[in-house]
Coordinates of C-alpha atoms in Angstrom, one line a residue:
M1 CA 63.8 171.6 86.6
S2 CA 65.2 170.9 90.0
G3 CA 68.4 172.7 90.9
A4 CA 68.6 174.6 87.6
P5 CA 69.2 178.4 88.0
T6 CA 67.2 180.9 86.1
R7 CA 68.1 184.3 84.9
H8 CA 68.4 186.3 88.1
T9 CA 67.4 189.8 86.7
S10 CA 64.4 191.7 87.7
A11 CA 63.2 191.9 84.1
R12 CA 62.9 189.2 81.4
Y13 CA 64.8 191.4 79.0
L14 CA 67.9 193.5 79.6
P15 CA 67.9 196.8 77.7
I16 CA 69.5 196.4 74.3
A17 CA 72.4 198.6 75.3
E18 CA 73.2 196.4 78.3
H19 CA 75.2 194.0 76.0
G20 CA 78.7 193.6 74.7
L21 CA 79.8 191.9 71.5
I22 CA 82.4 189.2 71.0
G23 CA 83.2 187.3 67.8
D24 CA 85.6 185.4 65.6
L25 CA 85.2 187.1 62.2
R26 CA 82.7 184.5 61.2
T27 CA 79.9 184.9 63.8
A28 CA 79.3 186.8 67.0
A29 CA 77.6 186.7 70.3
L30 CA 75.9 189.3 72.6
V31 CA 76.8 189.1 76.3
G32 CA 74.6 190.9 78.8
T33 CA 75.8 192.8 81.8
D34 CA 74.4 190.0 83.9
G35 CA 76.7 187.5 82.3
T36 CA 74.1 185.9 80.0
I37 CA 74.8 185.2 76.3
D38 CA 71.4 185.7 74.8
W39 CA 72.3 185.9 71.1
Y40 CA 74.6 183.6 69.3
C41 CA 74.3 182.1 65.8
C42 CA 76.5 179.2 64.6
P43 CA 78.5 178.7 62.4
S44 CA 78.0 182.1 60.8
F45 CA 76.3 185.5 61.3
D46 CA 73.3 184.5 59.3
S47 CA 72.9 180.9 60.6
P48 CA 69.9 180.0 62.7
S49 CA 70.4 181.0 66.3
V50 CA 71.6 178.7 69.1
F51 CA 70.9 181.3 71.9
A52 CA 68.1 183.9 71.1
A53 CA 66.7 184.8 74.5
I54 CA 67.0 188.5 73.4
L55 CA 64.1 187.7 71.0
D56 CA 62.2 185.4 73.3
A57 CA 63.1 185.0 77.0
D58 CA 61.3 181.7 77.3
R59 CA 61.9 179.9 74.0
G60 CA 65.1 181.5 72.6
G61 CA 67.7 179.8 74.7
A62 CA 70.6 181.3 76.7
F63 CA 74.0 180.6 78.3
E64 CA 73.7 182.0 81.8
L65 CA 76.8 182.4 83.9
A66 CA 76.9 184.7 86.9
A67 CA 77.5 185.1 90.6
A68 CA 75.1 182.9 92.6
V69 CA 74.4 185.7 95.1
P70 CA 73.2 189.2 94.6
A71 CA 76.0 191.2 93.1
G72 CA 76.8 194.5 91.4
T73 CA 78.1 194.2 87.9
K74 CA 80.4 196.2 85.6
Q75 CA 81.5 195.4 82.1
F76 CA 84.4 196.6 79.9
Y77 CA 86.6 195.4 77.1
F78 CA 90.1 194.3 77.8
P79 CA 92.0 197.4 76.5
D80 CA 92.4 197.5 72.7
T81 CA 90.7 194.2 72.1
N82 CA 87.3 192.5 71.6
V83 CA 87.8 190.4 74.8
L84 CA 84.9 191.2 77.1
I85 CA 85.1 191.3 80.9
T86 CA 82.0 191.2 83.1
R87 CA 82.8 191.8 86.8
F88 CA 80.7 190.8 89.8
F89 CA 81.0 192.7 93.1
T90 CA 79.8 191.2 96.4
E91 CA 80.5 191.7 100.1
D92 CA 82.6 188.5 100.2
G93 CA 84.5 188.7 96.9
L94 CA 85.1 190.0 93.5
G95 CA 84.8 187.8 90.4
E96 CA 84.9 188.2 86.7
I97 CA 84.0 186.4 83.5
Q98 CA 86.4 186.8 80.5
D99 CA 84.4 186.1 77.3
F100 CA 86.1 185.8 73.9
M101 CA 86.1 183.8 70.7
P102 CA 89.6 182.9 69.4
V103 CA 90.1 184.0 65.8
A104 CA 91.1 180.7 64.4
D105 CA 93.4 180.0 61.5
A106 CA 92.0 178.2 58.4
G107 CA 92.5 174.8 59.9
E108 CA 90.4 175.5 63.0
A109 CA 87.9 177.9 61.4
D110 CA 85.0 175.5 61.6
R111 CA 85.3 175.0 65.3
H112 CA 83.8 178.4 66.4
R113 CA 85.1 178.1 69.9
L114 CA 83.4 180.3 72.5
I115 CA 85.4 180.5 75.8
R116 CA 84.1 181.7 79.1
R117 CA 86.8 182.0 81.8
V118 CA 85.7 182.6 85.3
V119 CA 88.2 184.1 87.8
C120 CA 87.8 184.9 91.5
V121 CA 89.9 188.1 91.9
R122 CA 89.4 188.6 95.6
G123 CA 87.8 186.7 98.5
T124 CA 85.4 183.9 97.6
M125 CA 82.5 183.8 95.3
P126 CA 79.8 181.2 94.4
F127 CA 78.8 181.0 90.7
R128 CA 76.1 179.2 88.8
A129 CA 75.7 178.4 85.2
R130 CA 72.9 177.2 82.9
V131 CA 73.5 176.3 79.3
A132 CA 70.2 176.0 77.4
P133 CA 70.6 176.0 73.6
R134 CA 67.5 176.2 71.5
F135 CA 68.6 175.4 68.0
G136 CA 67.1 176.7 64.8
Y137 CA 65.7 179.9 66.3
G138 CA 64.1 177.8 69.1
S139 CA 62.2 175.5 66.7
R140 CA 64.6 172.5 66.4
Q141 CA 64.7 169.7 68.9
H142 CA 68.0 168.5 70.3
S143 CA 69.4 165.6 72.3
L144 CA 71.8 165.8 75.2
R145 CA 74.5 163.3 76.2
I146 CA 77.1 163.6 79.0
L147 CA 80.5 162.3 77.8
E148 CA 83.8 162.3 79.7
G149 CA 83.9 165.9 81.1
A150 CA 81.7 167.2 78.3
A151 CA 78.1 167.7 77.3
L152 CA 77.1 167.0 73.7
F153 CA 74.1 169.0 72.4
A154 CA 73.1 167.3 69.1
S155 CA 70.5 168.7 66.7
E156 CA 69.8 168.3 63.0
G157 CA 72.5 170.1 61.1
L158 CA 74.4 171.4 64.1
S159 CA 75.9 169.9 67.2
L160 CA 77.8 171.6 70.0
T161 CA 80.1 170.3 72.8
L162 CA 80.3 172.1 76.2
T163 CA 83.4 171.3 78.2
A164 CA 84.0 172.6 81.7
T165 CA 86.6 172.4 84.5
V166 CA 83.8 172.0 87.0
P167 CA 81.3 169.2 87.3
L168 CA 78.2 169.4 85.2
K169 CA 74.6 168.3 85.8
C170 CA 71.9 167.9 83.2
D171 CA 68.3 167.0 82.3
E172 CA 67.0 166.1 78.9
K173 CA 67.8 169.5 77.3
D174 CA 70.0 171.7 79.5
V175 CA 73.2 171.6 81.5
W176 CA 73.8 173.5 84.8
T177 CA 76.3 173.7 87.6
E178 CA 77.1 175.6 90.8
F179 CA 80.6 176.0 92.1
T180 CA 82.6 178.3 94.4
L181 CA 86.0 179.8 93.7
S182 CA 88.5 181.3 96.1
Q183 CA 90.9 184.1 95.3
G184 CA 93.2 183.2 92.4
E185 CA 91.1 180.2 91.3
T186 CA 89.7 179.8 87.8
A187 CA 87.1 177.8 86.0
V188 CA 86.7 177.5 82.2
F189 CA 83.7 176.7 80.0
A190 CA 84.2 176.2 76.3
L191 CA 81.5 175.7 73.7
D192 CA 82.7 174.2 70.4
R193 CA 81.0 173.3 67.2
V194 CA 81.3 169.5 66.5
T195 CA 82.6 169.0 63.0
G196 CA 83.6 165.3 63.2
E197 CA 84.3 162.3 65.5
P198 CA 85.4 162.3 68.2
P199 CA 84.0 165.6 69.6
P200 CA 86.5 168.3 70.4
H201 CA 88.6 167.9 73.5
G202 CA 88.1 170.1 76.5
C203 CA 89.7 173.4 77.3
P204 CA 91.9 173.0 80.4
L205 CA 93.1 176.0 82.3
A206 CA 96.5 176.2 80.5
E207 CA 94.9 176.1 77.1
A208 CA 92.4 178.8 78.1
E209 CA 95.2 181.0 79.2
H210 CA 97.0 180.4 75.9
E211 CA 93.8 181.2 73.9
F212 CA 93.2 184.3 75.9
T213 CA 96.8 185.6 75.3
A214 CA 96.6 184.8 71.6
T215 CA 93.2 186.5 71.2
V216 CA 94.4 189.6 73.0
A217 CA 97.5 189.7 70.8
F218 CA 95.4 189.3 67.6
W219 CA 93.2 192.3 68.3
R220 CA 96.1 194.5 69.5
R221 CA 98.2 193.6 66.4
W222 CA 95.2 194.5 64.2
L223 CA 94.6 197.8 65.9
Q224 CA 98.2 198.9 65.7
Q225 CA 97.5 199.6 62.0
S226 CA 95.4 202.6 63.0
R227 CA 96.8 206.0 62.1
Y228 CA 94.2 207.9 64.1
R229 CA 95.8 209.9 66.9
G230 CA 93.1 212.5 67.5
R231 CA 91.0 213.6 70.5
W232 CA 88.6 210.7 70.5
R233 CA 91.0 207.9 70.1
E234 CA 89.3 205.5 72.5
M235 CA 85.8 205.9 70.8
V236 CA 87.2 205.8 67.3
H237 CA 89.2 202.6 68.0
R238 CA 86.3 201.0 69.7
S239 CA 84.2 201.7 66.5
A240 CA 87.0 200.3 64.3
L241 CA 87.2 197.1 66.5
T242 CA 83.4 196.8 66.2
L243 CA 83.4 197.2 62.4
K244 CA 86.1 194.5 62.3
L245 CA 84.0 192.2 64.4
L246 CA 81.2 192.6 61.7
T247 CA 83.4 191.3 58.9
Y248 CA 83.1 187.8 57.6
I249 CA 86.6 186.8 56.9
P250 CA 86.0 183.9 54.4
T251 CA 84.6 186.3 51.8
G252 CA 85.4 189.9 52.9
A253 CA 81.7 190.7 53.4
I254 CA 80.7 193.2 56.2
V255 CA 77.3 192.7 57.9
A256 CA 75.1 195.7 58.7
A257 CA 74.6 194.3 62.3
P258 CA 75.0 190.8 63.9
T259 CA 71.3 190.6 65.0
T260 CA 67.8 190.4 63.6
S261 CA 64.5 192.0 64.6
L262 CA 65.6 194.2 67.5
P263 CA 62.9 196.8 67.2
E264 CA 63.0 200.4 66.1
Q265 CA 60.1 201.0 68.5
I266 CA 59.3 198.8 71.5
G267 CA 56.1 197.0 70.6
G268 CA 56.3 198.1 67.0
G269 CA 56.7 196.1 63.8
R270 CA 59.7 197.7 62.3
N271 CA 61.9 194.7 63.0
W272 CA 64.4 193.6 60.3
D273 CA 67.1 191.1 59.7
Y274 CA 70.5 193.0 59.3
R275 CA 72.8 190.0 59.1
Y276 CA 73.7 190.6 55.5
A277 CA 76.1 192.6 53.4
W278 CA 74.5 195.8 52.2
V279 CA 76.5 197.3 49.4
R280 CA 76.0 200.8 50.9
D281 CA 76.9 200.0 54.4
S282 CA 79.9 197.9 53.4
A283 CA 81.2 200.7 51.1
F284 CA 80.9 203.3 53.8
A285 CA 82.6 201.0 56.3
V286 CA 85.5 200.6 53.8
Y287 CA 85.7 204.4 53.6
A288 CA 85.9 204.8 57.4
L289 CA 88.5 202.1 57.9
L290 CA 90.6 203.3 55.0
R291 CA 90.5 206.8 56.5
I292 CA 92.4 205.7 59.6
G293 CA 94.8 203.3 58.0
F294 CA 93.1 199.9 57.6
A295 CA 93.7 198.7 54.0
E296 CA 93.2 195.0 54.4
E297 CA 89.5 195.3 54.8
A298 CA 89.1 197.3 51.7
E299 CA 91.1 194.7 49.7
A300 CA 88.9 192.0 51.1
F301 CA 85.7 193.9 50.2
M302 CA 86.9 194.4 46.7
G303 CA 87.5 190.6 46.6
F304 CA 84.0 190.0 47.8
L305 CA 82.6 192.2 45.0
T306 CA 84.9 190.5 42.4
D307 CA 84.7 186.9 43.4
H308 CA 81.3 186.4 45.0
I309 CA 78.9 188.9 43.5
D310 CA 77.1 188.0 40.2
R311 CA 76.6 191.2 38.4
R312 CA 74.2 189.9 35.7
E313 CA 71.4 192.5 35.4
G314 CA 68.2 191.7 37.3
P315 CA 65.0 193.5 37.9
A316 CA 66.8 196.1 40.1
G317 CA 69.9 196.4 37.9
P318 CA 73.4 194.8 37.9
L319 CA 73.7 195.1 41.7
Q320 CA 71.3 194.2 44.5
I321 CA 71.3 196.4 47.5
M322 CA 72.4 193.5 49.7
Y323 CA 73.8 190.0 49.5
G324 CA 74.3 187.1 51.8
I325 CA 77.7 187.0 53.4
D326 CA 78.6 184.2 51.0
G327 CA 77.5 186.3 48.0
R328 CA 74.1 184.6 47.5
A329 CA 71.4 186.7 46.0
E330 CA 68.2 185.2 47.4
L331 CA 67.3 186.3 51.0
P332 CA 63.6 185.3 51.3
E333 CA 61.9 187.0 54.2
R334 CA 59.8 185.1 56.7
E335 CA 58.3 185.6 60.1
L336 CA 59.1 183.4 63.1
S337 CA 55.6 183.4 64.8
H338 CA 56.7 181.1 67.6
L339 CA 59.0 183.9 69.0
E340 CA 57.5 186.8 70.9
G341 CA 60.1 189.3 69.9
Y342 CA 62.2 191.6 72.1
R343 CA 59.9 192.8 74.9
G344 CA 56.9 191.6 72.8
S345 CA 58.0 193.4 69.7
A346 CA 56.7 191.1 67.0
P347 CA 57.2 190.0 64.3
V348 CA 60.6 188.4 64.4
R349 CA 61.9 188.2 60.8
V350 CA 64.7 186.3 59.1
G351 CA 65.6 187.1 55.5
N352 CA 64.9 190.5 54.1
N353 CA 62.6 191.4 51.2
A354 CA 64.3 194.7 50.7
V355 CA 66.8 192.8 48.7
L356 CA 64.3 193.2 45.8
Q357 CA 64.2 197.0 46.0
L358 CA 65.7 199.4 43.6
Q359 CA 68.0 201.8 45.5
L360 CA 70.1 203.8 43.0
D361 CA 72.3 205.3 45.7
I362 CA 74.3 202.1 46.2
Y363 CA 76.2 202.8 42.9
G364 CA 77.5 206.0 44.3
A365 CA 78.5 204.5 47.6
L366 CA 80.3 201.6 45.9
I367 CA 82.2 203.6 43.3
D368 CA 83.2 206.2 45.9
S369 CA 84.7 203.4 47.9
V370 CA 86.5 202.1 44.8
Y371 CA 87.8 205.7 44.2
L372 CA 89.2 205.9 47.7
Y373 CA 90.6 202.3 47.4
D374 CA 92.4 203.4 44.2
M375 CA 93.7 206.6 45.9
W376 CA 94.7 205.4 49.4
C377 CA 95.2 201.6 48.9
Q378 CA 96.5 200.5 45.5
P379 CA 95.7 201.3 41.9
L380 CA 92.8 199.5 40.3
T381 CA 93.6 196.6 38.0
S382 CA 92.2 196.3 34.5
G383 CA 90.0 193.5 35.8
Q384 CA 88.6 195.8 38.5
W385 CA 88.1 198.8 36.2
R386 CA 86.0 197.1 33.6
P387 CA 83.1 196.3 35.8
V388 CA 83.2 199.9 37.2
C389 CA 82.7 201.1 33.7
D390 CA 79.8 198.8 33.2
L391 CA 78.2 200.1 36.4
V392 CA 78.7 203.7 35.4
D393 CA 77.2 203.0 31.9
W394 CA 74.1 201.5 33.6
V395 CA 73.8 204.5 36.0
C396 CA 74.0 206.9 33.0
Q397 CA 71.0 205.1 31.5
H398 CA 68.9 204.6 34.6
W399 CA 69.6 207.5 37.1
D400 CA 66.2 209.2 36.4
Q401 CA 64.1 206.3 37.6
P402 CA 62.0 206.5 40.8
D403 CA 63.3 204.1 43.5
E404 CA 62.7 203.0 47.1
G405 CA 65.5 205.2 48.3
V406 CA 68.2 204.9 51.0
W407 CA 65.7 204.4 53.8
E408 CA 64.2 201.3 52.1
T409 CA 60.6 202.7 52.3
R410 CA 57.8 200.4 51.4
G411 CA 55.4 203.1 50.4
G412 CA 56.1 203.3 46.7
R413 CA 58.9 204.6 44.6
K414 CA 59.8 208.3 44.3
K415 CA 62.4 210.4 42.7
F416 CA 64.5 210.8 45.8
L417 CA 67.2 213.5 45.9
Y418 CA 69.7 211.3 47.7
S419 CA 69.4 208.7 45.0
R420 CA 70.2 211.4 42.4
L421 CA 73.0 212.7 44.5
M422 CA 74.7 209.3 44.7
C423 CA 74.2 208.7 41.0
W424 CA 76.1 211.9 40.5
V425 CA 78.8 210.6 42.9
A426 CA 79.1 207.3 40.9
I427 CA 79.8 209.1 37.6
D428 CA 82.0 211.8 39.2
R429 CA 84.3 209.4 41.0
A430 CA 84.6 207.2 37.9
I431 CA 85.7 210.2 35.9
R432 CA 88.2 211.2 38.5
I433 CA 89.7 207.7 38.5
A434 CA 89.9 207.6 34.7
L435 CA 91.6 211.0 34.5
H436 CA 94.0 210.2 37.3
R437 CA 95.1 206.8 36.1
G438 CA 94.7 207.5 32.3
L439 CA 92.2 204.6 32.1
P440 CA 89.9 204.2 29.1
A441 CA 86.4 205.6 29.7
E442 CA 83.4 207.1 28.0
L443 CA 84.1 210.5 29.2
I444 CA 82.3 212.2 26.4
R445 CA 79.1 210.5 27.5
W446 CA 79.7 210.4 31.3
G447 CA 80.5 214.1 31.7
P448 CA 77.2 215.5 30.3
V449 CA 75.1 213.0 32.3
R450 CA 76.9 214.0 35.5
D451 CA 76.2 217.7 34.7
T452 CA 72.6 216.9 33.9
I453 CA 72.1 215.3 37.3
Y454 CA 73.7 218.2 39.0
R455 CA 71.4 220.7 37.3
R456 CA 68.4 218.5 38.0
I457 CA 69.1 218.3 41.8
M458 CA 69.7 222.1 42.0
D459 CA 66.5 222.9 40.1
E460 CA 64.1 220.1 41.1
G461 CA 65.5 219.2 44.5
W462 CA 65.2 222.7 45.9
S463 CA 62.0 223.9 47.6
S464 CA 61.4 227.7 47.5
A465 CA 58.8 227.3 50.2
R466 CA 61.1 225.5 52.6
Q467 CA 64.3 227.3 51.5
A468 CA 66.0 223.9 51.6
F469 CA 66.8 220.8 49.5
V470 CA 64.0 218.3 50.1
Q471 CA 63.5 214.5 50.1
Y472 CA 62.2 214.0 46.6
E473 CA 61.3 216.0 43.5
G474 CA 58.2 218.1 43.8
G475 CA 57.9 217.5 47.5
N476 CA 58.4 219.7 50.6
V477 CA 59.5 217.0 53.1
L478 CA 62.9 217.4 54.7
D479 CA 65.2 214.4 54.9
A480 CA 68.5 214.0 56.8
A481 CA 70.0 212.1 53.9
V482 CA 70.6 215.5 52.2
L483 CA 73.3 216.1 54.8
M484 CA 75.5 214.0 52.5
M485 CA 75.5 216.8 49.8
P486 CA 78.6 218.6 51.1
L487 CA 80.1 215.4 52.5
T488 CA 80.2 214.0 48.9
K489 CA 81.6 217.3 47.6
F490 CA 78.5 217.9 45.5
I491 CA 78.0 221.4 47.0
A492 CA 80.4 223.7 48.7
P493 CA 79.7 223.6 52.5
H494 CA 79.5 227.4 52.7
D495 CA 77.1 227.8 49.7
P496 CA 74.1 229.9 50.8
V497 CA 71.5 227.4 49.6
W498 CA 73.3 224.7 51.5
L499 CA 73.5 226.8 54.7
S500 CA 69.8 227.5 54.4
T501 CA 69.2 223.8 54.1
L502 CA 71.4 223.0 57.1
D503 CA 69.4 225.5 59.2
A504 CA 66.1 224.0 58.1
L505 CA 67.2 220.5 59.0
G506 CA 68.5 221.8 62.4
N507 CA 65.2 223.4 63.2
E508 CA 62.9 220.5 62.1
L509 CA 64.8 217.2 62.4
V510 CA 67.3 217.8 65.2
S511 CA 66.6 217.4 68.9
D512 CA 69.6 218.2 71.0
S513 CA 72.3 216.3 69.0
L514 CA 69.8 213.6 67.8
V515 CA 68.5 213.6 64.2
W516 CA 65.4 212.0 62.7
R517 CA 65.7 210.6 59.2
Y518 CA 62.4 212.3 58.1
D519 CA 58.8 212.8 59.4
P520 CA 56.9 209.6 58.4
K521 CA 53.6 211.5 58.9
A522 CA 54.6 214.0 56.3
S523 CA 56.1 211.4 54.0
P524 CA 54.4 208.1 54.6
D525 CA 56.8 205.2 54.2
G526 CA 54.4 202.3 54.1
L527 CA 55.3 201.0 57.5
E528 CA 53.3 201.1 60.8
G529 CA 54.5 202.8 64.0
D530 CA 57.2 205.3 64.8
E531 CA 60.9 205.1 65.3
G532 CA 63.7 206.8 67.1
T533 CA 66.3 209.2 65.9
F534 CA 68.8 207.7 63.5
S535 CA 72.3 207.7 64.8
I536 CA 74.2 207.8 61.5
C537 CA 72.3 211.0 60.7
S538 CA 73.4 212.5 64.0
F539 CA 77.0 212.0 63.0
W540 CA 76.4 213.2 59.4
Y541 CA 75.0 216.4 61.1
V542 CA 78.2 216.8 63.1
E543 CA 80.2 216.4 59.9
A544 CA 78.1 218.9 58.0
L545 CA 78.4 221.5 60.8
T546 CA 82.2 220.8 60.7
R547 CA 82.5 221.5 57.0
A548 CA 80.4 224.6 57.3
G549 CA 82.9 226.0 59.8
R550 CA 80.4 225.8 62.8
L551 CA 83.0 224.0 64.9
D552 CA 81.6 224.9 68.4
E553 CA 78.2 223.5 67.4
A554 CA 79.8 220.5 65.8
R555 CA 82.0 219.6 68.8
L556 CA 79.1 220.0 71.2
A557 CA 76.8 217.8 69.1
F558 CA 79.6 215.2 68.8
E559 CA 80.3 215.2 72.5
K560 CA 76.6 214.8 73.2
M561 CA 76.4 211.9 70.8
L562 CA 79.1 210.2 72.7
T563 CA 77.0 210.2 75.8
Y564 CA 74.4 208.1 74.0
A565 CA 76.8 205.2 73.5
N566 CA 76.4 202.3 75.9
H567 CA 78.9 201.5 78.6
L568 CA 81.3 199.9 76.1
G569 CA 81.1 202.6 73.4
L570 CA 78.6 200.7 71.3
Y571 CA 75.6 202.0 69.3
G572 CA 72.5 200.5 67.9
E573 CA 70.7 201.9 64.9
Q574 CA 68.5 204.4 66.7
I575 CA 67.9 206.2 69.9
S576 CA 64.5 206.7 71.6
H577 CA 63.3 210.0 73.1
T578 CA 64.4 208.6 76.5
G579 CA 68.0 207.9 75.2
E580 CA 67.4 204.2 74.9
Q581 CA 69.2 202.2 72.2
L582 CA 66.9 200.8 69.6
G583 CA 67.2 198.6 66.5
N584 CA 69.8 196.0 65.6
F585 CA 72.9 196.2 67.8
P586 CA 75.6 197.1 67.3
Q587 CA 75.2 198.7 63.9
A588 CA 78.0 199.2 61.4
F589 CA 76.3 202.3 60.0
T590 CA 76.6 204.3 63.2
H591 CA 80.1 203.3 64.0
L592 CA 81.5 204.1 60.6
A593 CA 79.8 207.6 60.7
L594 CA 81.4 208.1 64.2
I595 CA 84.8 207.5 62.7
S596 CA 84.3 209.8 59.8
S597 CA 82.9 212.7 61.8
A598 CA 85.6 212.3 64.5
F599 CA 88.4 212.3 61.8
N600 CA 87.0 215.4 60.1
L601 CA 86.2 217.3 63.3
D602 CA 89.7 216.6 64.6
R603 CA 91.3 217.9 61.4
A604 CA 89.1 221.1 61.5
L605 CA 89.9 221.8 65.1
G606 CA 93.6 221.5 64.4

């Protein structure tokens, strides 16, 4: 198309880590260091994408905005906020883009406004923009009309309005513009969801300034609740802000990540949709946030469990491992064959068939978070305690089943140690709550089952040959998930059998500070290809070293892990052997583990 700019990077895909995240607690967008928004779903995290160039540079759609001349770039968050600044440096000037999504009140919640404010800080600078939405993961056609000072993109089920303070040009599908700013001048682009007639009004400069100020104030007000004052305050607070961005405020759900199908191996097929609320991930996130003073998110998650989750027993028990952010149970998995995937890493999937798996560990993660909520937030109500008892009764009856395990393997069920461990946690924490609050409970039945699980793990989970606790009963495979044994207070961190296990894990699964989950060649998981090291395991390793009193090792491993964060302090799911971020990005699992390990290491160091 004549006059339309194209992405002016040397490669079709930026590295995954070359992105920042913005959001409005309902959905989120990834902004590249080149100024391009190449992932955005509307109106919610799990809606079909509007911009998905990160999954297909040609068909996915993008919102490009950048200097129109060669420029160096740097990106940072406005301090203590989720407002993202991308700066462009040229010989003739310095400019920046301020990207943010106002956190609207209930009345404006459906608007999902995305604001891009362009400022010339010094000299003069030419800019260019190209807005090319591709609705429905790039499969849905749309029309384009230019209205007074606005462009209306209309598709089946979703329409968006782009307003700008500079003139717009268009063809049948896309909008573009070129403009020059001098020092002190500003231009504003605003993308709004259309929810009625007439379409939303524009976003003039004064309104953009007001929205910017209000958004900064919102995030700083939220962060002021933090009680963390330790050595790694900036990284801990960035992780907390990221976890907050991954919350879906209408229900209290927390998504595992805002993206789908970013690969665990470039060119590989381990590409999954993480835009849902895993019980495990959400419970761990609640723990991390509670630890540093954020109670509101714990209360909201309890509300999600109480108000939106149907606990009628299904094939995998009274709880599924994950739910839609609205609490829906069905998340059918399908492949989008028309998208090539990030750097050719097909397939691209939406939905997640792991929802059908049995993963017994989720009961321990959930009830542990309930225990902490009761201890640090507010006492459980009778209405909250009754379903906890029902879950514990179910665990007492079913803990000895083989399952798919914490890593969601697709190679058949086994009697995983981690699943047994977390069943022990579920019963143990419920007993603690009952004794502390004087609540009615089947203690005569629960106590012996808890002790039976303990003895089973100590007898059947230990390998004499490996001198370590192993992945599953009767096996000899090491698994980083057993790092949780001292973290859950199942075993004393100085117990000789645990220290032997810690050494075995360090010798086999740890490279520098990076930790593999397990060796898929030794323990086939039913999936093709390899993967990187798993970042949550790396932070678990730091915490296990801390609790074992090996503080120099722990601190060095933690500091090394910080070097693997991207330029904004964000982490994906995994890290390749070259230090590249892999998997869905950013990932809640990694950030919540960073918070926990930093908190405990700080306390140990004094």
